[in-house]
CSV table of C-alpha atoms and ligand atoms in Angstrom, one decimal:
chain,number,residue,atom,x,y,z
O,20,UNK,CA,-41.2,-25.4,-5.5
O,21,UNK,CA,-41.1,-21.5,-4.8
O,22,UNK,CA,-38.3,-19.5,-6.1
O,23,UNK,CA,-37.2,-15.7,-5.6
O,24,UNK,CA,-36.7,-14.6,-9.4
O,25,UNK,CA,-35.1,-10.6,-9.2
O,26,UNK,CA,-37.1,-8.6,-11.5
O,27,UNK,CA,-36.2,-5.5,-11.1
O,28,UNK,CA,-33.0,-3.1,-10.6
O,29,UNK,CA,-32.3,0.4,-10.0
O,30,UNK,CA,-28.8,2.3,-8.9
O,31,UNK,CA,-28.8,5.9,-7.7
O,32,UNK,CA,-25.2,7.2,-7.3
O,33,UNK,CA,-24.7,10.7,-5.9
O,34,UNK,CA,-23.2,12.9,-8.7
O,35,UNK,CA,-20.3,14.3,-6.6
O,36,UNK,CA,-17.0,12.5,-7.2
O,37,UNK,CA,-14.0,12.9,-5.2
O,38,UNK,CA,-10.6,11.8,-7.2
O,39,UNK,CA,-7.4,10.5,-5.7
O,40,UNK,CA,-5.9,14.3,-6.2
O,41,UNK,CA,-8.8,15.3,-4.5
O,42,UNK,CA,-7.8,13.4,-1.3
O,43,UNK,CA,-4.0,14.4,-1.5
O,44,UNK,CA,-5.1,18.2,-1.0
O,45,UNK,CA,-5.6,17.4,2.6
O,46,UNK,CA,-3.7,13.9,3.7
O,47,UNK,CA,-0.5,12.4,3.4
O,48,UNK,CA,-1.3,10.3,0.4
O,49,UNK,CA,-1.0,10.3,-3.5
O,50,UNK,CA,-2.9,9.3,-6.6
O,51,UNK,CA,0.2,6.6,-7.1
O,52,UNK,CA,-0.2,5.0,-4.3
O,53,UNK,CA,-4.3,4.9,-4.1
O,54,UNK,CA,-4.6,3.3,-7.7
O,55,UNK,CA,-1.3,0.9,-7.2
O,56,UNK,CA,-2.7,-0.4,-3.7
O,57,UNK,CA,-6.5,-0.4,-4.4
O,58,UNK,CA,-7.2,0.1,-8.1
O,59,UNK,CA,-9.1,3.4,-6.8
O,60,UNK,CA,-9.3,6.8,-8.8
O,61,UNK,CA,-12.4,8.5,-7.7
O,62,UNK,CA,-15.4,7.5,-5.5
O,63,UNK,CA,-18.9,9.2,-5.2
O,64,UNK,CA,-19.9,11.8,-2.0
O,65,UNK,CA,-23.6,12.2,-1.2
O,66,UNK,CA,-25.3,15.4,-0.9
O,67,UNK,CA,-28.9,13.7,0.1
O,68,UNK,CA,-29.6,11.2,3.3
O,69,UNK,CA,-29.0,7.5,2.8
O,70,UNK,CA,-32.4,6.8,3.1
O,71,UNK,CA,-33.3,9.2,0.3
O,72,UNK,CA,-30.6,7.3,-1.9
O,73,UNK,CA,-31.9,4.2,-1.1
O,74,UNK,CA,-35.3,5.5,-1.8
O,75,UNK,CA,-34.3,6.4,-5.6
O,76,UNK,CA,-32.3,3.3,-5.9
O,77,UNK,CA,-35.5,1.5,-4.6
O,78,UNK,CA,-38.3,3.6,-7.3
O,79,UNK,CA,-36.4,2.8,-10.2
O,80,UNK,CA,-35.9,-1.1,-9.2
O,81,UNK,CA,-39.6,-1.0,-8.9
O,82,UNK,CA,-40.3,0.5,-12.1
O,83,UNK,CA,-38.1,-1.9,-13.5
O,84,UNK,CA,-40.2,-5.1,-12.5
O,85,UNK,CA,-43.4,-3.1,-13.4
O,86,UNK,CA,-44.5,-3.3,-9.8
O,87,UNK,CA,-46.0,-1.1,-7.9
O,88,UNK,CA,-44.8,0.2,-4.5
O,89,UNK,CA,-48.1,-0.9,-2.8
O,90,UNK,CA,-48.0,-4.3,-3.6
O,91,UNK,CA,-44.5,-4.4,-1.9
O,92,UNK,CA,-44.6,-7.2,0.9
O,93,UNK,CA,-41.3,-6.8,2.2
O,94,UNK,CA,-38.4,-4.1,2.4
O,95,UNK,CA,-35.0,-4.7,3.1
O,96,UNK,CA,-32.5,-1.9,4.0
O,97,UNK,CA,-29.0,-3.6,3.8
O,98,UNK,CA,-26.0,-1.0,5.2
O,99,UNK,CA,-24.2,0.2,8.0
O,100,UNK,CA,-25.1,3.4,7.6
O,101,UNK,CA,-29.1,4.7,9.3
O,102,UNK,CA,-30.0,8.4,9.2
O,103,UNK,CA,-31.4,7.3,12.3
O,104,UNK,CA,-31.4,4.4,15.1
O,105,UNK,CA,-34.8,4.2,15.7
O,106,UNK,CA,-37.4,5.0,13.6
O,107,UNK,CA,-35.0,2.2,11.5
O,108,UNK,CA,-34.3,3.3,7.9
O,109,UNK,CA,-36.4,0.7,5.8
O,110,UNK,CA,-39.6,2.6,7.1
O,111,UNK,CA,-38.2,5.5,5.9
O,112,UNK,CA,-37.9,4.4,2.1
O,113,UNK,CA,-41.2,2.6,3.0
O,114,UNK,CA,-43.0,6.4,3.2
O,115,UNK,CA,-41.2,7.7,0.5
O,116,UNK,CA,-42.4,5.3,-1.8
O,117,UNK,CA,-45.3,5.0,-0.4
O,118,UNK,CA,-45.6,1.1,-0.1
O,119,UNK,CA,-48.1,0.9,2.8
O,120,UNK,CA,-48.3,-2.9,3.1
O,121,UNK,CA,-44.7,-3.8,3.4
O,122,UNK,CA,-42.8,-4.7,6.6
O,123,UNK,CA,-39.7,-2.7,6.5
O,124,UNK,CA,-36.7,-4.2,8.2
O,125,UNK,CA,-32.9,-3.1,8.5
O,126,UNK,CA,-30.2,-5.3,8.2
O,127,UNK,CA,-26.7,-4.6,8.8
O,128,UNK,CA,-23.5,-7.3,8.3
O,129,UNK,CA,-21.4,-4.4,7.3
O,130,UNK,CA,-20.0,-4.4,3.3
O,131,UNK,CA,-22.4,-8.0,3.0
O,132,UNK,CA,-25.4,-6.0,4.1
O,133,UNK,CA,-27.3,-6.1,0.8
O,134,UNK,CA,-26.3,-9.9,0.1
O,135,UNK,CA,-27.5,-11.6,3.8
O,136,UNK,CA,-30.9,-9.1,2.5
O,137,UNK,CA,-30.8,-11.3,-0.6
O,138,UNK,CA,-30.9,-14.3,1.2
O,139,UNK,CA,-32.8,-13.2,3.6
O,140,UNK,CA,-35.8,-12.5,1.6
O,141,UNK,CA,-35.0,-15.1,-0.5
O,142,UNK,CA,-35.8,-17.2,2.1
O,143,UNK,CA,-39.2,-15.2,3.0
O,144,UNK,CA,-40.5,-15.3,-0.6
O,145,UNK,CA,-39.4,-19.2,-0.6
O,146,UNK,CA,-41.0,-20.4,2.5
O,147,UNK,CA,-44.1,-18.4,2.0
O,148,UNK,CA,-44.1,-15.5,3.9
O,149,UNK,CA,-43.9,-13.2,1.5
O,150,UNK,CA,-44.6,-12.7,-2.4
O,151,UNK,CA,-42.4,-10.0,-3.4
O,152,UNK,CA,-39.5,-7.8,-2.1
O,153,UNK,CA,-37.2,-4.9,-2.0
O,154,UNK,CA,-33.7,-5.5,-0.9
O,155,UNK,CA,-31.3,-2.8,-1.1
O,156,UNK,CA,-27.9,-1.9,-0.8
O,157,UNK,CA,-26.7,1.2,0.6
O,158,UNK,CA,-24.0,3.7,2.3
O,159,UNK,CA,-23.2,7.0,3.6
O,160,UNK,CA,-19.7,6.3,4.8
O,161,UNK,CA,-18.8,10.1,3.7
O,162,UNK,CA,-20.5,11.2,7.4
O,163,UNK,CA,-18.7,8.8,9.9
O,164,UNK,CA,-15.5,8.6,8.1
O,165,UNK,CA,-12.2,9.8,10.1
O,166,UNK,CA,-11.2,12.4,7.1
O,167,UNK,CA,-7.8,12.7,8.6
O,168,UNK,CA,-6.9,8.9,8.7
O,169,UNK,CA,-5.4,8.1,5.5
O,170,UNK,CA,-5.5,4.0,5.8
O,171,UNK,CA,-9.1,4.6,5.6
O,172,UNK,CA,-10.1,7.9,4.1
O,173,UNK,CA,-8.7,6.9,0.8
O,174,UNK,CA,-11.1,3.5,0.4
O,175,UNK,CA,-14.8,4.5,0.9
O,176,UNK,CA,-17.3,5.9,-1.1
O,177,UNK,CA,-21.3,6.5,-1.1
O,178,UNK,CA,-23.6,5.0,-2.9
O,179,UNK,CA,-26.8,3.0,-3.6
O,180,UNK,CA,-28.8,-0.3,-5.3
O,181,UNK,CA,-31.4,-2.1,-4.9
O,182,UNK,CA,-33.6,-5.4,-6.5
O,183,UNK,CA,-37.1,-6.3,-6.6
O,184,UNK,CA,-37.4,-10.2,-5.6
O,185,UNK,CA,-40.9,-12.0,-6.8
O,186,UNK,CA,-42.4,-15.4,-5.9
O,187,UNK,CA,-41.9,-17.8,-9.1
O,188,UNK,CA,-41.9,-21.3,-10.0
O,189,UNK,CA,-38.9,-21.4,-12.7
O,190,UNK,CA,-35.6,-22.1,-11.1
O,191,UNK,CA,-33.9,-18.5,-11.0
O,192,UNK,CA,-32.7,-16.3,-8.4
O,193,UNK,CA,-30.8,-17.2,-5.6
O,194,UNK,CA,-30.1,-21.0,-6.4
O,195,UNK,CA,-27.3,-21.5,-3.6
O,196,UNK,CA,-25.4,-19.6,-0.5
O,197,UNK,CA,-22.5,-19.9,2.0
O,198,UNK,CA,-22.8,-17.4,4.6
O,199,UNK,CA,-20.7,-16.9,7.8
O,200,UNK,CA,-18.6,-14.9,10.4
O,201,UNK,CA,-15.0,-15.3,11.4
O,202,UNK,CA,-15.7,-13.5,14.4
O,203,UNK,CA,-12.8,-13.7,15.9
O,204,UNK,CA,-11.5,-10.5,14.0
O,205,UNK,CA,-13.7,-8.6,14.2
O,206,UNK,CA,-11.5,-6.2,16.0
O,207,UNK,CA,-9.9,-5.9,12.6
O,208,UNK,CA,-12.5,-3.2,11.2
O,209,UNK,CA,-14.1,-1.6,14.1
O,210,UNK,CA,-15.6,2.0,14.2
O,211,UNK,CA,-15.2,3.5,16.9
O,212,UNK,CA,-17.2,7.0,18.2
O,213,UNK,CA,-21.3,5.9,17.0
O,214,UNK,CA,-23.6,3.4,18.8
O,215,UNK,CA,-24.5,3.3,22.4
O,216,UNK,CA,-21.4,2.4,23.9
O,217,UNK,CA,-20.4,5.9,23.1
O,218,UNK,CA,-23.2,7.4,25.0
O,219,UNK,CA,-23.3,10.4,27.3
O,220,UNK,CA,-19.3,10.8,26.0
O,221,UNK,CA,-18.4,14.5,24.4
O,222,UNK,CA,-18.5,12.8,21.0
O,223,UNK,CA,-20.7,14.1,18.3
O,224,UNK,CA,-21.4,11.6,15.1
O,225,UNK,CA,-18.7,12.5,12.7
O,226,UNK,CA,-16.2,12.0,15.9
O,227,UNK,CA,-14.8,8.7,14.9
O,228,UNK,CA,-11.9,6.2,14.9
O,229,UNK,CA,-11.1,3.6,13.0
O,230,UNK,CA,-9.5,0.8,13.8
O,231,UNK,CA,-8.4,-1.2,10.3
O,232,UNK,CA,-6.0,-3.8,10.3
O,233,UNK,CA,-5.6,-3.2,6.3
O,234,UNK,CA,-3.3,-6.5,5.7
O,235,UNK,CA,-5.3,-8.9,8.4
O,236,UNK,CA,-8.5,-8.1,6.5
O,237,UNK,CA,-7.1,-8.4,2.8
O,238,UNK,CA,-6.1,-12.0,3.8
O,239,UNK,CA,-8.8,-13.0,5.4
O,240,UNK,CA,-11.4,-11.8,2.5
O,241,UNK,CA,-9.5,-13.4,0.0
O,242,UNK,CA,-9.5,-17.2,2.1
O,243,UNK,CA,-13.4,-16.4,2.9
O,244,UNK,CA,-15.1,-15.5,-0.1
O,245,UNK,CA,-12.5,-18.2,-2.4
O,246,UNK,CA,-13.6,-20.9,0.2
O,247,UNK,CA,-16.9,-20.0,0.2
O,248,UNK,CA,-17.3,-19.8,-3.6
O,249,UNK,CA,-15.8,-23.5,-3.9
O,250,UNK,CA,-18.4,-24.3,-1.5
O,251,UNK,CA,-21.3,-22.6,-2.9
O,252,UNK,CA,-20.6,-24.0,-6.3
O,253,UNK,CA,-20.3,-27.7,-4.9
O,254,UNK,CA,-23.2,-27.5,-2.9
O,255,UNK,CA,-25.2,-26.7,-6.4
O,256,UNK,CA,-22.9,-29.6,-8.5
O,257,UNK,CA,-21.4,-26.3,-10.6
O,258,UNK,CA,-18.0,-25.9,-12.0
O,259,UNK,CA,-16.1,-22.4,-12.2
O,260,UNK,CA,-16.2,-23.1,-16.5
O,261,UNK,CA,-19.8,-23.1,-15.8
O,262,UNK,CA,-19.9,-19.4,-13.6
O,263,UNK,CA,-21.1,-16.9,-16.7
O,264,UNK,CA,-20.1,-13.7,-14.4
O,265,UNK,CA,-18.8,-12.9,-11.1
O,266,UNK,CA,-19.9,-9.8,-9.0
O,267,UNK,CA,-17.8,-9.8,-6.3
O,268,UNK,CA,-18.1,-7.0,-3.6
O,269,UNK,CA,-15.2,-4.4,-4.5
O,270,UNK,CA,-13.2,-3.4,-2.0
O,271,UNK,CA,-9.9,-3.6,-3.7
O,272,UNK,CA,-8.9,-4.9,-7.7
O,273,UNK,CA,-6.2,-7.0,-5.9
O,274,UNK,CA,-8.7,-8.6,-3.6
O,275,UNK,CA,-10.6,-9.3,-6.4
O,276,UNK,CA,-8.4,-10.5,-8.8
O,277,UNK,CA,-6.8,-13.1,-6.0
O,278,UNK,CA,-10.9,-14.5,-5.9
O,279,UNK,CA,-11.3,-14.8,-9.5
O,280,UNK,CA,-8.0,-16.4,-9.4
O,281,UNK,CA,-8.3,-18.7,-6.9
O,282,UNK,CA,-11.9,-19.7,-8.2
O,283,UNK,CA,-10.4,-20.4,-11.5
O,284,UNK,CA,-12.2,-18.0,-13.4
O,285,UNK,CA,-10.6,-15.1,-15.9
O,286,UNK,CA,-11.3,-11.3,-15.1
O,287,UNK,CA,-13.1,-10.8,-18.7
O,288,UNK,CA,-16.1,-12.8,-16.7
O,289,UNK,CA,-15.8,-10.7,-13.3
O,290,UNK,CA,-17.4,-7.5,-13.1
O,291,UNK,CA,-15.0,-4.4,-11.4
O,292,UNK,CA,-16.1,-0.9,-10.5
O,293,UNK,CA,-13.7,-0.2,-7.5
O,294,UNK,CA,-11.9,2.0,-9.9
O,295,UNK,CA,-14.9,4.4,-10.2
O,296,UNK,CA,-17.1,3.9,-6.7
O,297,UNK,CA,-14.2,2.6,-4.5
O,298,UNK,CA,-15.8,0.6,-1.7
O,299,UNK,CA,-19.4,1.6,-0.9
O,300,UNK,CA,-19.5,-1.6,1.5
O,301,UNK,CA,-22.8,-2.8,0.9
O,302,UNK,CA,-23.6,-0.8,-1.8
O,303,UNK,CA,-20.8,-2.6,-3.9
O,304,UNK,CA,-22.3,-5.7,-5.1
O,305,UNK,CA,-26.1,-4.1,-6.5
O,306,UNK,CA,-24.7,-1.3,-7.8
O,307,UNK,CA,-22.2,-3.9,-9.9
O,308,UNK,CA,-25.0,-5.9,-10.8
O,309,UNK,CA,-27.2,-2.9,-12.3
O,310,UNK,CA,-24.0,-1.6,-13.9
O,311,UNK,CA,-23.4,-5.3,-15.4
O,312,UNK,CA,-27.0,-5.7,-16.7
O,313,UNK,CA,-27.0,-2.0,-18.1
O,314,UNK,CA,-24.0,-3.1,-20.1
O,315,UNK,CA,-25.8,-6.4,-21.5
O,316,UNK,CA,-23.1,-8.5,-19.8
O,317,UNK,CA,-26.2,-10.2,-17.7
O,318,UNK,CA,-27.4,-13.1,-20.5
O,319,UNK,CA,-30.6,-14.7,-19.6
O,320,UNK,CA,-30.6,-17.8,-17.8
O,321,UNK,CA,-26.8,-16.5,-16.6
O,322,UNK,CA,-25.0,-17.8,-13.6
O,323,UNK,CA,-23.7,-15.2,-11.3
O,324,UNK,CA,-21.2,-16.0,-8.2
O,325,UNK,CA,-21.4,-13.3,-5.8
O,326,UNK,CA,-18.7,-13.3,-3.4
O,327,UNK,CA,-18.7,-10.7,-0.3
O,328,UNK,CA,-16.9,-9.5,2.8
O,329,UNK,CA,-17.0,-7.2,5.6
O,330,UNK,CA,-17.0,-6.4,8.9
O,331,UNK,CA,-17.4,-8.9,11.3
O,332,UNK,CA,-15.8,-10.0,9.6
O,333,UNK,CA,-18.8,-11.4,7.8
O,334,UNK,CA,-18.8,-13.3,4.5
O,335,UNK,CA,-20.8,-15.0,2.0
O,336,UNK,CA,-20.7,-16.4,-1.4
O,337,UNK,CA,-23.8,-16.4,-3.4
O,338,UNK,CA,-25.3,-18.1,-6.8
O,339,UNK,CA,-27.7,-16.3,-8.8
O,340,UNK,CA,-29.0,-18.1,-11.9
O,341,UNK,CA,-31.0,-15.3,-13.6
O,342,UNK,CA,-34.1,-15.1,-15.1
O,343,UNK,CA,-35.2,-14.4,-19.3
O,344,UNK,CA,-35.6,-11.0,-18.8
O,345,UNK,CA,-32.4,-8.5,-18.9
O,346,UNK,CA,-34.1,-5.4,-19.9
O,347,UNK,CA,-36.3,-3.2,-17.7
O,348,UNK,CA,-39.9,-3.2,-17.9
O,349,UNK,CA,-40.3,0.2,-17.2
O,350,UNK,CA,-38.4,3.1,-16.1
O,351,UNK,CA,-38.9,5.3,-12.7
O,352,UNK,CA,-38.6,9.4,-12.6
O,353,UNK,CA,-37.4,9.7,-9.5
O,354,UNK,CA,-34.4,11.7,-9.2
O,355,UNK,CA,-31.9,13.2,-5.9
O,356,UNK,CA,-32.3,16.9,-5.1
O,357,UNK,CA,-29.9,18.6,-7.4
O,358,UNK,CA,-26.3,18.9,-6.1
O,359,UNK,CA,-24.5,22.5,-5.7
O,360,UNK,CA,-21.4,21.8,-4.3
O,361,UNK,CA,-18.4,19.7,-5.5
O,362,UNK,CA,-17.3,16.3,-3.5
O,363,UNK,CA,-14.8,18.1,-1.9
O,364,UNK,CA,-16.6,20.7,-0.5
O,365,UNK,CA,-19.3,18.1,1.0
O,366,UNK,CA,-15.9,16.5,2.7
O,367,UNK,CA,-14.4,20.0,4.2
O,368,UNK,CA,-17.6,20.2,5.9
O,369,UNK,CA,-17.9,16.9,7.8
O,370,UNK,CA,-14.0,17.1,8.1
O,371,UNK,CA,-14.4,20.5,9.9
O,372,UNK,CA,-16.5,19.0,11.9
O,373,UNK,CA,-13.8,16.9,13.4
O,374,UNK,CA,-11.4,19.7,14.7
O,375,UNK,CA,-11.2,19.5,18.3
O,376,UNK,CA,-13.7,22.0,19.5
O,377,UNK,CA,-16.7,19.4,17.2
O,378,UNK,CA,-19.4,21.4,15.9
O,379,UNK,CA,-22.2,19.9,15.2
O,380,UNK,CA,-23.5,18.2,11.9
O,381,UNK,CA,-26.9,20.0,12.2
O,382,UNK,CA,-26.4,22.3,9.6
O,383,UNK,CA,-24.9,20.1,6.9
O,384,UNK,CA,-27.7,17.2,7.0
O,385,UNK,CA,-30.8,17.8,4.9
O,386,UNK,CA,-34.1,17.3,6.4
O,387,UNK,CA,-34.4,14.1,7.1
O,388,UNK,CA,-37.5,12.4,5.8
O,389,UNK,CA,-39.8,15.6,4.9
O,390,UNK,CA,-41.8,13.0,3.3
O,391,UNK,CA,-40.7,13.3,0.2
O,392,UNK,CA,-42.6,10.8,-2.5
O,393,UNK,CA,-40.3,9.1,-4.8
O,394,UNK,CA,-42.7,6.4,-6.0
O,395,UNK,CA,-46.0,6.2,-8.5
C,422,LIG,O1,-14.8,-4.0,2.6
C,422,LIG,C1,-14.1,-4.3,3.8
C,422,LIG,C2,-13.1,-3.3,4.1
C,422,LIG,N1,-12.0,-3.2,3.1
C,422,LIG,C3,-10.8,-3.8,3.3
C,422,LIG,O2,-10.8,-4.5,4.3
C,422,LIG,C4,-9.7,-3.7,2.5
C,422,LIG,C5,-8.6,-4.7,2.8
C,422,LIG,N2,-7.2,-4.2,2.8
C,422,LIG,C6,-6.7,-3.6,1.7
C,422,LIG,O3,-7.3,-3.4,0.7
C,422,LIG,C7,-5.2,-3.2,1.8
C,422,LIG,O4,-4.6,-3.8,2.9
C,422,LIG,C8,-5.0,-1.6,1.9
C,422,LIG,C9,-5.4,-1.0,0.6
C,422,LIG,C10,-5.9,-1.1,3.0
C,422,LIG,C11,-3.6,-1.3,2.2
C,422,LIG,O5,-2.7,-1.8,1.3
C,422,LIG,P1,-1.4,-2.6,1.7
C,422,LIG,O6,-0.7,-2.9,0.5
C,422,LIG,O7,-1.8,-3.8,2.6
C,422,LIG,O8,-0.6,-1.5,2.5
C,422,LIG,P2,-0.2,-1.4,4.0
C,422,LIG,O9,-1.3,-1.3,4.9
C,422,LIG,O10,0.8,-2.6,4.3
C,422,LIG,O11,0.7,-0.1,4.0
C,422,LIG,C12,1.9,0.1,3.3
C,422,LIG,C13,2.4,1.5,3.5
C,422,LIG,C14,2.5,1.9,5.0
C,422,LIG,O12,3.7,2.6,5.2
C,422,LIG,P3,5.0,1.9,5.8
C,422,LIG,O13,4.6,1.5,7.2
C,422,LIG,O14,5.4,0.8,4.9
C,422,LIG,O15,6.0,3.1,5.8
C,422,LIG,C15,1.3,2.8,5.2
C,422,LIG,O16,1.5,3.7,6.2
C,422,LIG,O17,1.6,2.4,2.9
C,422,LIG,C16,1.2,3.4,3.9
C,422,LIG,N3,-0.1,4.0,3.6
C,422,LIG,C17,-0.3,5.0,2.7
C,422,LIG,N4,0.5,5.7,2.0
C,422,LIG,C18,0.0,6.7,1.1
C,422,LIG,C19,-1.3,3.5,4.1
C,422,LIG,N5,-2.3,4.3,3.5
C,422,LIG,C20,-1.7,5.2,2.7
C,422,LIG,C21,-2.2,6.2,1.8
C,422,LIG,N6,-1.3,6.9,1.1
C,422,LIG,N7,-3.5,6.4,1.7
């Protein structure tokens, strides 16, 4: 039998953070009612393209599995948010990592992004088609986000992760998953102003709406990811006493805490970083994951429950049962352009952007794709 065993991990979070006072210089809102309601103090703003975090996030997974970008079979580019439709983003972090061989595909199921890229190459690596993979887990919410909405603006953050997946025959990786779509919601996260419906209208990209029924969602990710976690553990004859750690994808502690509570499982074995990143959507669960193994909490041999949510509203729970190695093999140089300007100045400019008379976001995006090389 052929498993997926994850070899490698890399993070790459943009260094500007935005606090909770931050956001109250310019909406209704304070740092009270942020950290009461959502657990949230600061979140991270990107300075750099999504495909260029995604790229670092992907180097440094790859020199943690001691492989080398052109022996990658597969990429994965899990997010919601593409520097571009078409050419898609994956072939993006392909060039700048200069993995020649791999097929590059995008994959977007909202805040579960990263984890259907899990099981999706999962799946590849176990049936054959390929030996080895990058999935990754990223967002740049900052661009599209409606600044001057404050049941939104207060939750998102940027950031990026990613894992190396390799063909082996011990029983680690991905071990189980529950994956689905309550569909019939999915009016209750909807952004409106980018994609083709919006066409040929006087809208440029920052020009957005969001529609978020807060309390509709919150209920429905807690029943989605607790059934599908009682699920995912039956289907692989596991008990919650026997779940070693719980990465669950953060979009609010209280969220959280109702899974963990529902599953039967203390917080001391779930892993939280809402109150630092706030929700990156897909970004969430990998960069959780490499924080978790940086902090040793990852034991080999570990099970991990992975419960997700997002638009859709799409959800999932996943097992992981990891491998013996917790430490990286290697470690990449690859680093973002250096930063200049604080989080809130990056959000003044997309917000300005969204007066009435829209100028355009030309002048704040960096190149995208000069081919810069981030792998060896
Ligand atoms: O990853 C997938 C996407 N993430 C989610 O789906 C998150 C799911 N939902 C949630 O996390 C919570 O529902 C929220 C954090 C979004 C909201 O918390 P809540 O406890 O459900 O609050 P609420 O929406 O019921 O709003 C309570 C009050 C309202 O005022 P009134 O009508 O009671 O006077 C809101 O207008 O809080 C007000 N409010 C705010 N006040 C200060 C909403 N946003 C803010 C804000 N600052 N940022």
């Amino acid at each position: 039998m052929t498993y997926a065993a994850i070899t490698g991990w890399g993070a790459c979070m943009p260094p500007a953070i935005l606090t909770n006072h931050d956001l109250a210089t310019f909406l209704d809102t304070t740092d009270e009612w942020i950290t009461s309601r959502t657990g949230m103090h600061e979140r991270r703003i990107s300075h750099v393209t999504a495909t260029e975090l995604a790229a670092v996030a992907g180097a440094r997974a790859l020199a943690c599995a001691g492989l080398a970008a052109g022996d990658v079979d597969l990429i994965i580019y899990g997010g919601t948010s593409n520097d571009e439709l078409c050419p898609n983003s994956a072939s993006g972090v392909q060039v700048m990592l200069g993995a020649p061989r791999a097929a590059s595909i995008d994959l977007n199921t909202a805040c579960t992004s990263f984890c259907y890229g899990l099981a999706t190459a999962t799946a590849m690596i176990r049936t054959g088609i390929v030996r080895n993979a990058l999935v990754i887990g990223v967002e740049l919410i900052s661009r599209y986000m409606d600044w001057s909405n404050r049941n939104v603006a207060v939750l998102f953050g940027d950031g990026a992760a990613a894992v190396v997946l390799q063909s082996s025959d011990r029983e680690e990786g991905m071990i189980g998953a529950v994956l689905g779509c309550d569909a019939g919601a999915r009016q209750t996260l909807r952004v409106r102003g980018v994609g083709c419906a919006y066409a040929g209208l006087d809208i440029s990209f920052g020009d957005t709406i969001w529609d978020f029924d807060g309390p509709a969602i919150f209920k429905r990710a807690v029943q989605a990811m607790s059934e599908a976690s009682t699920r995912v553990l039956r289907a692989a004859g596991l008990t919650a006493d026997q779940v070693d750690l719980v990465v669950p994808h953060q979009a609010n502690l209280r969220i959280i805490e109702s899974v963990a509570k529902y599953a039967g499982i203390p917080m001391d074995r779930v892993i939280v970083t809402v109150h630092k990143y706030g929700n990156m959507s897909a970004a969430t669960v990998p960069v959780a994951l490499v924080e978790a193994l940086e902090a040793r909490r990852v034991k080999p041999g570990g099970v991990i429950l992975i419960p997700a949510f997002g638009g859709g509203l799409t959800y999932c729970s996943l097992l992981v049962r990891w491998g013996e190695r917790v430490t990286p093999l290697g470690q990449s140089d690859a680093e973002l352009a250096r930063c200049t300007q604080t989080a809130l100045e990056l959000v003044n400019q997309v917000r300005a952007n969204q007066d009435p008379h829209g100028r355009s976001l030309k002048g704040l995006m960096t190149p995208v794709l000069a081919e810069m090389r981030v792998g060896r």
